[in-house]
JSON list of C-alpha atoms in Angstrom, two decimals:
[
{"chain": "M", "resi": 1100, "resn": "MET", "atom": "CA", "xyz": [119.51, 114.14, 102.33]},
{"chain": "M", "resi": 1101, "resn": "LYS", "atom": "CA", "xyz": [121.34, 114.74, 99.06]},
{"chain": "M", "resi": 1102, "resn": "CYS", "atom": "CA", "xyz": [124.55, 116.74, 99.40]},
{"chain": "M", "resi": 1103, "resn": "ASP", "atom": "CA", "xyz": [124.28, 119.84, 97.22]},
{"chain": "M", "resi": 1104, "resn": "LYS", "atom": "CA", "xyz": [127.60, 121.03, 95.78]},
{"chain": "M", "resi": 1105, "resn": "GLN", "atom": "CA", "xyz": [126.60, 124.64, 96.36]},
{"chain": "M", "resi": 1106, "resn": "THR", "atom": "CA", "xyz": [126.43, 124.08, 100.11]},
{"chain": "M", "resi": 1107, "resn": "MET", "atom": "CA", "xyz": [130.04, 122.85, 100.12]},
{"chain": "M", "resi": 1108, "resn": "LEU", "atom": "CA", "xyz": [131.48, 126.06, 98.66]},
{"chain": "M", "resi": 1109, "resn": "LEU", "atom": "CA", "xyz": [132.68, 127.73, 101.88]},
{"chain": "M", "resi": 1110, "resn": "TYR", "atom": "CA", "xyz": [132.75, 125.13, 104.64]},
{"chain": "M", "resi": 1111, "resn": "ALA", "atom": "CA", "xyz": [133.58, 126.61, 108.06]},
{"chain": "M", "resi": 1112, "resn": "VAL", "atom": "CA", "xyz": [135.11, 124.19, 110.58]},
{"chain": "M", "resi": 1113, "resn": "THR", "atom": "CA", "xyz": [135.10, 125.45, 114.16]},
{"chain": "M", "resi": 1114, "resn": "ASP", "atom": "CA", "xyz": [138.08, 125.42, 116.49]},
{"chain": "M", "resi": 1115, "resn": "ARG", "atom": "CA", "xyz": [137.76, 126.50, 120.11]},
{"chain": "M", "resi": 1116, "resn": "ALA", "atom": "CA", "xyz": [141.42, 127.63, 120.11]},
{"chain": "M", "resi": 1117, "resn": "TRP", "atom": "CA", "xyz": [140.37, 131.09, 118.89]},
{"chain": "M", "resi": 1118, "resn": "VAL", "atom": "CA", "xyz": [137.46, 131.70, 121.25]},
{"chain": "M", "resi": 1119, "resn": "GLY", "atom": "CA", "xyz": [138.11, 134.85, 123.25]},
{"chain": "M", "resi": 1120, "resn": "LYS", "atom": "CA", "xyz": [136.92, 138.18, 121.95]},
{"chain": "M", "resi": 1121, "resn": "GLN", "atom": "CA", "xyz": [133.82, 136.37, 120.71]},
{"chain": "M", "resi": 1122, "resn": "THR", "atom": "CA", "xyz": [132.11, 133.22, 121.95]},
{"chain": "M", "resi": 1123, "resn": "LEU", "atom": "CA", "xyz": [132.02, 130.24, 119.60]},
{"chain": "M", "resi": 1124, "resn": "TYR", "atom": "CA", "xyz": [128.35, 130.98, 118.93]},
{"chain": "M", "resi": 1125, "resn": "GLU", "atom": "CA", "xyz": [129.19, 134.57, 117.97]},
{"chain": "M", "resi": 1126, "resn": "GLN", "atom": "CA", "xyz": [132.07, 133.40, 115.79]},
{"chain": "M", "resi": 1127, "resn": "VAL", "atom": "CA", "xyz": [129.82, 130.99, 113.89]},
{"chain": "M", "resi": 1128, "resn": "GLU", "atom": "CA", "xyz": [127.19, 133.69, 113.42]},
{"chain": "M", "resi": 1129, "resn": "SER", "atom": "CA", "xyz": [129.85, 136.04, 112.04]},
{"chain": "M", "resi": 1130, "resn": "ALA", "atom": "CA", "xyz": [130.92, 133.33, 109.58]},
{"chain": "M", "resi": 1131, "resn": "LEU", "atom": "CA", "xyz": [127.31, 132.80, 108.51]},
{"chain": "M", "resi": 1132, "resn": "LYS", "atom": "CA", "xyz": [126.79, 136.54, 108.02]},
{"chain": "M", "resi": 1133, "resn": "GLY", "atom": "CA", "xyz": [129.92, 136.54, 105.87]},
{"chain": "M", "resi": 1134, "resn": "GLY", "atom": "CA", "xyz": [128.63, 133.84, 103.56]},
{"chain": "M", "resi": 1135, "resn": "ALA", "atom": "CA", "xyz": [129.70, 130.48, 104.96]},
{"chain": "M", "resi": 1136, "resn": "THR", "atom": "CA", "xyz": [127.61, 127.85, 103.18]},
{"chain": "M", "resi": 1137, "resn": "CYS", "atom": "CA", "xyz": [128.18, 125.00, 105.63]},
{"chain": "M", "resi": 1138, "resn": "VAL", "atom": "CA", "xyz": [129.36, 124.68, 109.24]},
{"chain": "M", "resi": 1139, "resn": "GLN", "atom": "CA", "xyz": [131.11, 121.76, 110.90]},
{"chain": "M", "resi": 1140, "resn": "LEU", "atom": "CA", "xyz": [131.12, 121.77, 114.69]},
{"chain": "M", "resi": 1141, "resn": "ARG", "atom": "CA", "xyz": [134.32, 120.17, 115.90]},
{"chain": "M", "resi": 1142, "resn": "GLU", "atom": "CA", "xyz": [134.91, 119.63, 119.60]},
{"chain": "M", "resi": 1143, "resn": "LYS", "atom": "CA", "xyz": [137.79, 117.35, 120.55]},
{"chain": "M", "resi": 1144, "resn": "HIS", "atom": "CA", "xyz": [137.72, 117.96, 124.28]},
{"chain": "M", "resi": 1145, "resn": "LEU", "atom": "CA", "xyz": [134.11, 118.63, 125.32]},
{"chain": "M", "resi": 1146, "resn": "GLY", "atom": "CA", "xyz": [132.14, 115.93, 127.09]},
{"chain": "M", "resi": 1147, "resn": "ASP", "atom": "CA", "xyz": [129.10, 114.57, 125.25]},
{"chain": "M", "resi": 1148, "resn": "GLU", "atom": "CA", "xyz": [126.60, 116.48, 127.40]},
{"chain": "M", "resi": 1149, "resn": "ASP", "atom": "CA", "xyz": [128.27, 119.86, 126.84]},
{"chain": "M", "resi": 1150, "resn": "PHE", "atom": "CA", "xyz": [128.87, 119.04, 123.18]},
{"chain": "M", "resi": 1151, "resn": "LEU", "atom": "CA", "xyz": [125.19, 118.22, 122.68]},
{"chain": "M", "resi": 1152, "resn": "ARG", "atom": "CA", "xyz": [124.04, 121.41, 124.42]},
{"chain": "M", "resi": 1153, "resn": "GLU", "atom": "CA", "xyz": [126.34, 123.46, 122.22]},
{"chain": "M", "resi": 1154, "resn": "ALA", "atom": "CA", "xyz": [125.34, 121.53, 119.08]},
{"chain": "M", "resi": 1155, "resn": "ILE", "atom": "CA", "xyz": [121.63, 122.22, 119.69]},
{"chain": "M", "resi": 1156, "resn": "GLU", "atom": "CA", "xyz": [122.34, 125.96, 119.99]},
{"chain": "M", "resi": 1157, "resn": "ILE", "atom": "CA", "xyz": [124.60, 126.08, 116.92]},
{"chain": "M", "resi": 1158, "resn": "HIS", "atom": "CA", "xyz": [122.14, 124.01, 114.89]},
{"chain": "M", "resi": 1159, "resn": "ALA", "atom": "CA", "xyz": [119.31, 126.43, 115.67]},
{"chain": "M", "resi": 1160, "resn": "LEU", "atom": "CA", "xyz": [121.60, 129.28, 114.58]},
{"chain": "M", "resi": 1161, "resn": "CYS", "atom": "CA", "xyz": [122.51, 127.55, 111.31]},
{"chain": "M", "resi": 1162, "resn": "GLN", "atom": "CA", "xyz": [118.85, 126.86, 110.59]},
{"chain": "M", "resi": 1163, "resn": "ARG", "atom": "CA", "xyz": [118.11, 130.59, 110.86]},
{"chain": "M", "resi": 1164, "resn": "TYR", "atom": "CA", "xyz": [120.59, 131.15, 108.03]},
{"chain": "M", "resi": 1165, "resn": "GLY", "atom": "CA", "xyz": [119.47, 128.12, 106.01]},
{"chain": "M", "resi": 1166, "resn": "VAL", "atom": "CA", "xyz": [122.90, 126.50, 106.29]},
{"chain": "M", "resi": 1167, "resn": "PRO", "atom": "CA", "xyz": [123.50, 122.81, 107.09]},
{"chain": "M", "resi": 1168, "resn": "LEU", "atom": "CA", "xyz": [125.37, 121.78, 110.21]},
{"chain": "M", "resi": 1169, "resn": "PHE", "atom": "CA", "xyz": [127.77, 118.83, 110.26]},
{"chain": "M", "resi": 1170, "resn": "ILE", "atom": "CA", "xyz": [128.95, 117.33, 113.55]},
{"chain": "M", "resi": 1171, "resn": "ASN", "atom": "CA", "xyz": [132.54, 116.14, 113.58]},
{"chain": "M", "resi": 1172, "resn": "ASP", "atom": "CA", "xyz": [133.11, 112.51, 114.64]},
{"chain": "M", "resi": 1173, "resn": "ASN", "atom": "CA", "xyz": [130.31, 112.23, 117.22]},
{"chain": "M", "resi": 1174, "resn": "VAL", "atom": "CA", "xyz": [127.47, 110.29, 115.59]},
{"chain": "M", "resi": 1175, "resn": "GLU", "atom": "CA", "xyz": [125.29, 110.27, 118.72]},
{"chain": "M", "resi": 1176, "resn": "VAL", "atom": "CA", "xyz": [125.47, 114.05, 119.14]},
{"chain": "M", "resi": 1177, "resn": "ALA", "atom": "CA", "xyz": [124.65, 114.45, 115.43]},
{"chain": "M", "resi": 1178, "resn": "ILE", "atom": "CA", "xyz": [121.55, 112.27, 115.83]},
{"chain": "M", "resi": 1179, "resn": "GLN", "atom": "CA", "xyz": [120.39, 113.93, 119.04]},
{"chain": "M", "resi": 1180, "resn": "CYS", "atom": "CA", "xyz": [120.76, 117.52, 117.82]},
{"chain": "M", "resi": 1181, "resn": "HIS", "atom": "CA", "xyz": [119.13, 116.63, 114.46]},
{"chain": "M", "resi": 1182, "resn": "ALA", "atom": "CA", "xyz": [122.12, 117.90, 112.48]},
{"chain": "M", "resi": 1183, "resn": "GLU", "atom": "CA", "xyz": [121.97, 117.73, 108.70]},
{"chain": "M", "resi": 1184, "resn": "GLY", "atom": "CA", "xyz": [125.28, 115.89, 108.56]},
{"chain": "M", "resi": 1185, "resn": "VAL", "atom": "CA", "xyz": [128.06, 114.07, 110.36]},
{"chain": "M", "resi": 1186, "resn": "HIS", "atom": "CA", "xyz": [131.72, 113.92, 109.32]},
{"chain": "M", "resi": 1187, "resn": "VAL", "atom": "CA", "xyz": [134.02, 111.02, 110.16]},
{"chain": "M", "resi": 1188, "resn": "GLY", "atom": "CA", "xyz": [137.71, 110.35, 109.56]},
{"chain": "M", "resi": 1189, "resn": "GLN", "atom": "CA", "xyz": [139.44, 107.23, 108.34]},
{"chain": "M", "resi": 1190, "resn": "SER", "atom": "CA", "xyz": [140.13, 106.10, 111.91]},
{"chain": "M", "resi": 1191, "resn": "ASP", "atom": "CA", "xyz": [136.51, 106.62, 112.99]},
{"chain": "M", "resi": 1192, "resn": "MET", "atom": "CA", "xyz": [133.40, 104.56, 112.27]},
{"chain": "M", "resi": 1193, "resn": "GLU", "atom": "CA", "xyz": [133.08, 103.31, 108.66]},
{"chain": "M", "resi": 1194, "resn": "ALA", "atom": "CA", "xyz": [130.56, 105.18, 106.52]},
{"chain": "M", "resi": 1195, "resn": "ALA", "atom": "CA", "xyz": [128.42, 102.04, 106.18]},
{"chain": "M", "resi": 1196, "resn": "GLN", "atom": "CA", "xyz": [128.15, 101.75, 109.99]},
{"chain": "M", "resi": 1197, "resn": "VAL", "atom": "CA", "xyz": [127.38, 105.45, 110.27]},
{"chain": "M", "resi": 1198, "resn": "ARG", "atom": "CA", "xyz": [124.61, 105.06, 107.69]},
{"chain": "M", "resi": 1199, "resn": "GLN", "atom": "CA", "xyz": [123.07, 102.25, 109.74]},
{"chain": "M", "resi": 1200, "resn": "ARG", "atom": "CA", "xyz": [123.00, 104.54, 112.79]},
{"chain": "M", "resi": 1201, "resn": "VAL", "atom": "CA", "xyz": [121.79, 107.77, 111.18]},
{"chain": "M", "resi": 1202, "resn": "GLY", "atom": "CA", "xyz": [119.40, 106.48, 108.51]},
{"chain": "M", "resi": 1203, "resn": "GLU", "atom": "CA", "xyz": [118.99, 107.83, 104.99]},
{"chain": "M", "resi": 1204, "resn": "ASP", "atom": "CA", "xyz": [118.19, 111.46, 105.75]},
{"chain": "M", "resi": 1205, "resn": "MET", "atom": "CA", "xyz": [121.49, 112.61, 107.26]},
{"chain": "M", "resi": 1206, "resn": "MET", "atom": "CA", "xyz": [124.47, 113.54, 105.08]},
{"chain": "M", "resi": 1207, "resn": "ILE", "atom": "CA", "xyz": [127.71, 111.69, 105.76]},
{"chain": "M", "resi": 1208, "resn": "GLY", "atom": "CA", "xyz": [131.07, 113.29, 105.08]},
{"chain": "M", "resi": 1209, "resn": "VAL", "atom": "CA", "xyz": [134.26, 111.23, 105.13]},
{"chain": "M", "resi": 1210, "resn": "SER", "atom": "CA", "xyz": [137.92, 112.27, 105.13]},
{"chain": "M", "resi": 1211, "resn": "ALA", "atom": "CA", "xyz": [139.92, 110.76, 102.26]},
{"chain": "M", "resi": 1212, "resn": "HIS", "atom": "CA", "xyz": [143.59, 110.94, 101.31]},
{"chain": "M", "resi": 1213, "resn": "THR", "atom": "CA", "xyz": [143.77, 108.50, 98.39]},
{"chain": "M", "resi": 1214, "resn": "VAL", "atom": "CA", "xyz": [141.60, 107.50, 95.44]},
{"chain": "M", "resi": 1215, "resn": "GLU", "atom": "CA", "xyz": [141.06, 104.11, 97.09]},
{"chain": "M", "resi": 1216, "resn": "GLU", "atom": "CA", "xyz": [139.83, 105.68, 100.34]},
{"chain": "M", "resi": 1217, "resn": "ALA", "atom": "CA", "xyz": [137.57, 108.02, 98.38]},
{"chain": "M", "resi": 1218, "resn": "ARG", "atom": "CA", "xyz": [135.99, 105.27, 96.31]},
{"chain": "M", "resi": 1219, "resn": "ARG", "atom": "CA", "xyz": [135.48, 103.05, 99.35]},
{"chain": "M", "resi": 1220, "resn": "ALA", "atom": "CA", "xyz": [133.86, 105.86, 101.33]},
{"chain": "M", "resi": 1221, "resn": "VAL", "atom": "CA", "xyz": [131.41, 106.60, 98.51]},
{"chain": "M", "resi": 1222, "resn": "ALA", "atom": "CA", "xyz": [130.66, 102.90, 98.02]},
{"chain": "M", "resi": 1223, "resn": "HIS", "atom": "CA", "xyz": [129.83, 102.72, 101.74]},
{"chain": "M", "resi": 1224, "resn": "GLY", "atom": "CA", "xyz": [127.44, 105.65, 101.63]},
{"chain": "M", "resi": 1225, "resn": "ALA", "atom": "CA", "xyz": [129.46, 108.88, 101.89]},
{"chain": "M", "resi": 1226, "resn": "ASP", "atom": "CA", "xyz": [127.60, 111.91, 100.49]},
{"chain": "M", "resi": 1227, "resn": "CYS", "atom": "CA", "xyz": [130.67, 114.16, 100.36]},
{"chain": "M", "resi": 1228, "resn": "LEU", "atom": "CA", "xyz": [134.41, 113.94, 100.94]},
{"chain": "M", "resi": 1229, "resn": "GLY", "atom": "CA", "xyz": [136.90, 116.12, 102.80]},
{"chain": "M", "resi": 1230, "resn": "VAL", "atom": "CA", "xyz": [140.25, 115.73, 101.03]},
{"chain": "M", "resi": 1231, "resn": "GLY", "atom": "CA", "xyz": [143.63, 116.96, 102.27]},
{"chain": "M", "resi": 1232, "resn": "ALA", "atom": "CA", "xyz": [145.74, 118.29, 103.60]},
{"chain": "M", "resi": 1233, "resn": "VAL", "atom": "CA", "xyz": [146.08, 120.25, 100.37]},
{"chain": "M", "resi": 1234, "resn": "PHE", "atom": "CA", "xyz": [148.64, 122.61, 101.96]},
{"chain": "M", "resi": 1235, "resn": "ALA", "atom": "CA", "xyz": [150.79, 122.42, 105.09]},
{"chain": "M", "resi": 1236, "resn": "THR", "atom": "CA", "xyz": [148.66, 123.01, 108.17]},
{"chain": "M", "resi": 1237, "resn": "SER", "atom": "CA", "xyz": [149.24, 123.49, 111.88]},
{"chain": "M", "resi": 1238, "resn": "THR", "atom": "CA", "xyz": [145.71, 122.26, 112.67]},
{"chain": "M", "resi": 1239, "resn": "LYS", "atom": "CA", "xyz": [146.56, 118.64, 111.85]},
{"chain": "M", "resi": 1240, "resn": "THR", "atom": "CA", "xyz": [150.23, 117.79, 112.27]},
{"chain": "M", "resi": 1241, "resn": "ASP", "atom": "CA", "xyz": [149.75, 114.07, 111.58]},
{"chain": "M", "resi": 1242, "resn": "VAL", "atom": "CA", "xyz": [148.56, 114.52, 107.97]},
{"chain": "M", "resi": 1243, "resn": "ASP", "atom": "CA", "xyz": [150.92, 114.75, 104.99]},
{"chain": "M", "resi": 1244, "resn": "VAL", "atom": "CA", "xyz": [150.39, 117.31, 102.26]},
{"chain": "M", "resi": 1245, "resn": "LEU", "atom": "CA", "xyz": [148.44, 115.75, 99.42]},
{"chain": "M", "resi": 1246, "resn": "PRO", "atom": "CA", "xyz": [149.95, 115.98, 95.92]},
{"chain": "M", "resi": 1247, "resn": "ARG", "atom": "CA", "xyz": [147.86, 118.16, 93.61]},
{"chain": "M", "resi": 1248, "resn": "GLN", "atom": "CA", "xyz": [147.49, 115.28, 91.14]},
{"chain": "M", "resi": 1249, "resn": "THR", "atom": "CA", "xyz": [146.01, 113.05, 93.86]},
{"chain": "M", "resi": 1250, "resn": "LEU", "atom": "CA", "xyz": [143.39, 115.71, 94.59]},
{"chain": "M", "resi": 1251, "resn": "ILE", "atom": "CA", "xyz": [142.54, 115.87, 90.88]},
{"chain": "M", "resi": 1252, "resn": "ASP", "atom": "CA", "xyz": [142.38, 112.07, 90.66]},
{"chain": "M", "resi": 1253, "resn": "ILE", "atom": "CA", "xyz": [140.02, 111.86, 93.65]},
{"chain": "M", "resi": 1254, "resn": "CYS", "atom": "CA", "xyz": [137.72, 114.51, 92.16]},
{"chain": "M", "resi": 1255, "resn": "ASN", "atom": "CA", "xyz": [137.65, 112.56, 88.88]},
{"chain": "M", "resi": 1256, "resn": "ALA", "atom": "CA", "xyz": [137.05, 109.22, 90.63]},
{"chain": "M", "resi": 1257, "resn": "VAL", "atom": "CA", "xyz": [133.88, 110.05, 92.56]},
{"chain": "M", "resi": 1258, "resn": "ASP", "atom": "CA", "xyz": [130.49, 111.59, 91.80]},
{"chain": "M", "resi": 1259, "resn": "VAL", "atom": "CA", "xyz": [129.93, 113.26, 95.18]},
{"chain": "M", "resi": 1260, "resn": "PRO", "atom": "CA", "xyz": [131.06, 116.76, 96.21]},
{"chain": "M", "resi": 1261, "resn": "VAL", "atom": "CA", "xyz": [134.75, 117.02, 97.17]},
{"chain": "M", "resi": 1262, "resn": "VAL", "atom": "CA", "xyz": [135.87, 119.66, 99.65]},
{"chain": "M", "resi": 1263, "resn": "ALA", "atom": "CA", "xyz": [139.56, 120.56, 99.91]},
{"chain": "M", "resi": 1264, "resn": "ILE", "atom": "CA", "xyz": [140.88, 121.05, 103.44]},
{"chain": "M", "resi": 1265, "resn": "GLY", "atom": "CA", "xyz": [144.18, 121.81, 105.11]},
{"chain": "M", "resi": 1266, "resn": "GLY", "atom": "CA", "xyz": [146.21, 125.01, 105.25]},
{"chain": "M", "resi": 1267, "resn": "ILE", "atom": "CA", "xyz": [143.94, 126.95, 102.88]},
{"chain": "M", "resi": 1268, "resn": "HIS", "atom": "CA", "xyz": [143.93, 130.74, 103.19]},
{"chain": "M", "resi": 1269, "resn": "LYS", "atom": "CA", "xyz": [143.49, 133.85, 101.04]},
{"chain": "M", "resi": 1270, "resn": "GLU", "atom": "CA", "xyz": [147.00, 133.72, 99.61]},
{"chain": "M", "resi": 1271, "resn": "ASN", "atom": "CA", "xyz": [146.85, 130.13, 98.29]},
{"chain": "M", "resi": 1272, "resn": "ILE", "atom": "CA", "xyz": [143.17, 129.35, 97.71]},
{"chain": "M", "resi": 1273, "resn": "LEU", "atom": "CA", "xyz": [143.29, 130.19, 94.00]},
{"chain": "M", "resi": 1274, "resn": "GLN", "atom": "CA", "xyz": [145.94, 127.50, 93.52]},
{"chain": "M", "resi": 1275, "resn": "LEU", "atom": "CA", "xyz": [143.06, 125.00, 93.82]},
{"chain": "M", "resi": 1276, "resn": "LYS", "atom": "CA", "xyz": [141.55, 126.24, 90.55]},
{"chain": "M", "resi": 1277, "resn": "GLY", "atom": "CA", "xyz": [141.44, 123.43, 88.01]},
{"chain": "M", "resi": 1278, "resn": "THR", "atom": "CA", "xyz": [141.53, 120.58, 90.53]},
{"chain": "M", "resi": 1279, "resn": "GLY", "atom": "CA", "xyz": [137.80, 119.84, 90.34]},
{"chain": "M", "resi": 1280, "resn": "VAL", "atom": "CA", "xyz": [136.99, 120.57, 94.00]},
{"chain": "M", "resi": 1281, "resn": "ASP", "atom": "CA", "xyz": [133.50, 121.78, 94.86]},
{"chain": "M", "resi": 1282, "resn": "GLY", "atom": "CA", "xyz": [134.51, 123.87, 97.84]},
{"chain": "M", "resi": 1283, "resn": "VAL", "atom": "CA", "xyz": [137.00, 124.61, 100.58]},
{"chain": "M", "resi": 1284, "resn": "ALA", "atom": "CA", "xyz": [136.92, 123.76, 104.29]},
{"chain": "M", "resi": 1285, "resn": "LEU", "atom": "CA", "xyz": [138.63, 126.37, 106.42]},
{"chain": "M", "resi": 1286, "resn": "VAL", "atom": "CA", "xyz": [139.53, 126.45, 110.09]},
{"chain": "M", "resi": 1287, "resn": "SER", "atom": "CA", "xyz": [142.06, 129.11, 111.13]},
{"chain": "M", "resi": 1288, "resn": "ALA", "atom": "CA", "xyz": [141.56, 131.18, 107.95]},
{"chain": "M", "resi": 1289, "resn": "ILE", "atom": "CA", "xyz": [138.08, 131.91, 109.28]},
{"chain": "M", "resi": 1290, "resn": "PHE", "atom": "CA", "xyz": [138.11, 131.54, 113.05]},
{"chain": "M", "resi": 1291, "resn": "ALA", "atom": "CA", "xyz": [141.51, 133.10, 113.78]},
{"chain": "M", "resi": 1292, "resn": "ALA", "atom": "CA", "xyz": [140.54, 136.23, 111.82]},
{"chain": "M", "resi": 1293, "resn": "ASP", "atom": "CA", "xyz": [140.06, 139.51, 113.69]},
{"chain": "M", "resi": 1294, "resn": "ASP", "atom": "CA", "xyz": [136.93, 140.23, 111.65]},
{"chain": "M", "resi": 1295, "resn": "ILE", "atom": "CA", "xyz": [135.38, 136.88, 110.77]},
{"chain": "M", "resi": 1296, "resn": "GLU", "atom": "CA", "xyz": [132.45, 138.29, 108.83]},
{"chain": "M", "resi": 1297, "resn": "SER", "atom": "CA", "xyz": [134.54, 140.41, 106.44]},
{"chain": "M", "resi": 1298, "resn": "GLU", "atom": "CA", "xyz": [137.10, 137.62, 106.09]},
{"chain": "M", "resi": 1299, "resn": "CYS", "atom": "CA", "xyz": [134.35, 135.19, 105.05]},
{"chain": "M", "resi": 1300, "resn": "LYS", "atom": "CA", "xyz": [132.99, 137.66, 102.51]},
{"chain": "M", "resi": 1301, "resn": "GLU", "atom": "CA", "xyz": [136.43, 137.81, 100.89]},
{"chain": "M", "resi": 1302, "resn": "LEU", "atom": "CA", "xyz": [136.95, 134.04, 101.11]},
{"chain": "M", "resi": 1303, "resn": "ARG", "atom": "CA", "xyz": [133.51, 133.42, 99.61]},
{"chain": "M", "resi": 1304, "resn": "LYS", "atom": "CA", "xyz": [134.39, 135.52, 96.55]},
{"chain": "M", "resi": 1305, "resn": "LEU", "atom": "CA", "xyz": [137.71, 133.69, 96.16]},
{"chain": "M", "resi": 1306, "resn": "SER", "atom": "CA", "xyz": [136.12, 130.24, 96.59]},
{"chain": "M", "resi": 1307, "resn": "GLU", "atom": "CA", "xyz": [133.63, 131.04, 93.83]},
{"chain": "M", "resi": 1308, "resn": "GLN", "atom": "CA", "xyz": [136.59, 131.62, 91.48]},
{"chain": "M", "resi": 1309, "resn": "ILE", "atom": "CA", "xyz": [138.03, 128.11, 91.91]},
{"chain": "M", "resi": 1310, "resn": "ILE", "atom": "CA", "xyz": [134.88, 126.13, 91.11]}
]
């Protein structure tokens, strides 16, 4: 499946930390109603069986809204729930190995922090890149903030969609204008919001201004 730049515009990455008033399912639906163009299901602590059950439910929800679902890290769950994509980090399985497992129809996203990592990921079959952290973030404490010029260089070096991730919120998103990114991946800016749907509507308008 070819990765369409339009689907990368507002990329919602789930985080169970903010489940409470709403279930994760309800949170994702609120994000979709608000204009999220892509969803990544990230579960660091669920067992495979529970992760798969949840992934099947979330995938059916995303399909209702015509939005692709990416599974974070877990290639087997991605295959079994028939997700449109799978996203892996630099310390996970290489894109070439992922491609062997998932075939040609599933999109592969790869995290990249340097031009070299970006080029290698694309050469090995990545359909899109998650690049960051573009701002300081509490979600990933082990990742350094990426210099703006490195983000620009990565966007110029590859011909696949590039999504900026890390510490992005309403107050700083417009700083990404002119970098060449095709979209933004947001975690807490979406899922920690009191009103996820209205927050996504606002973020969608802002993300359209940076492309």
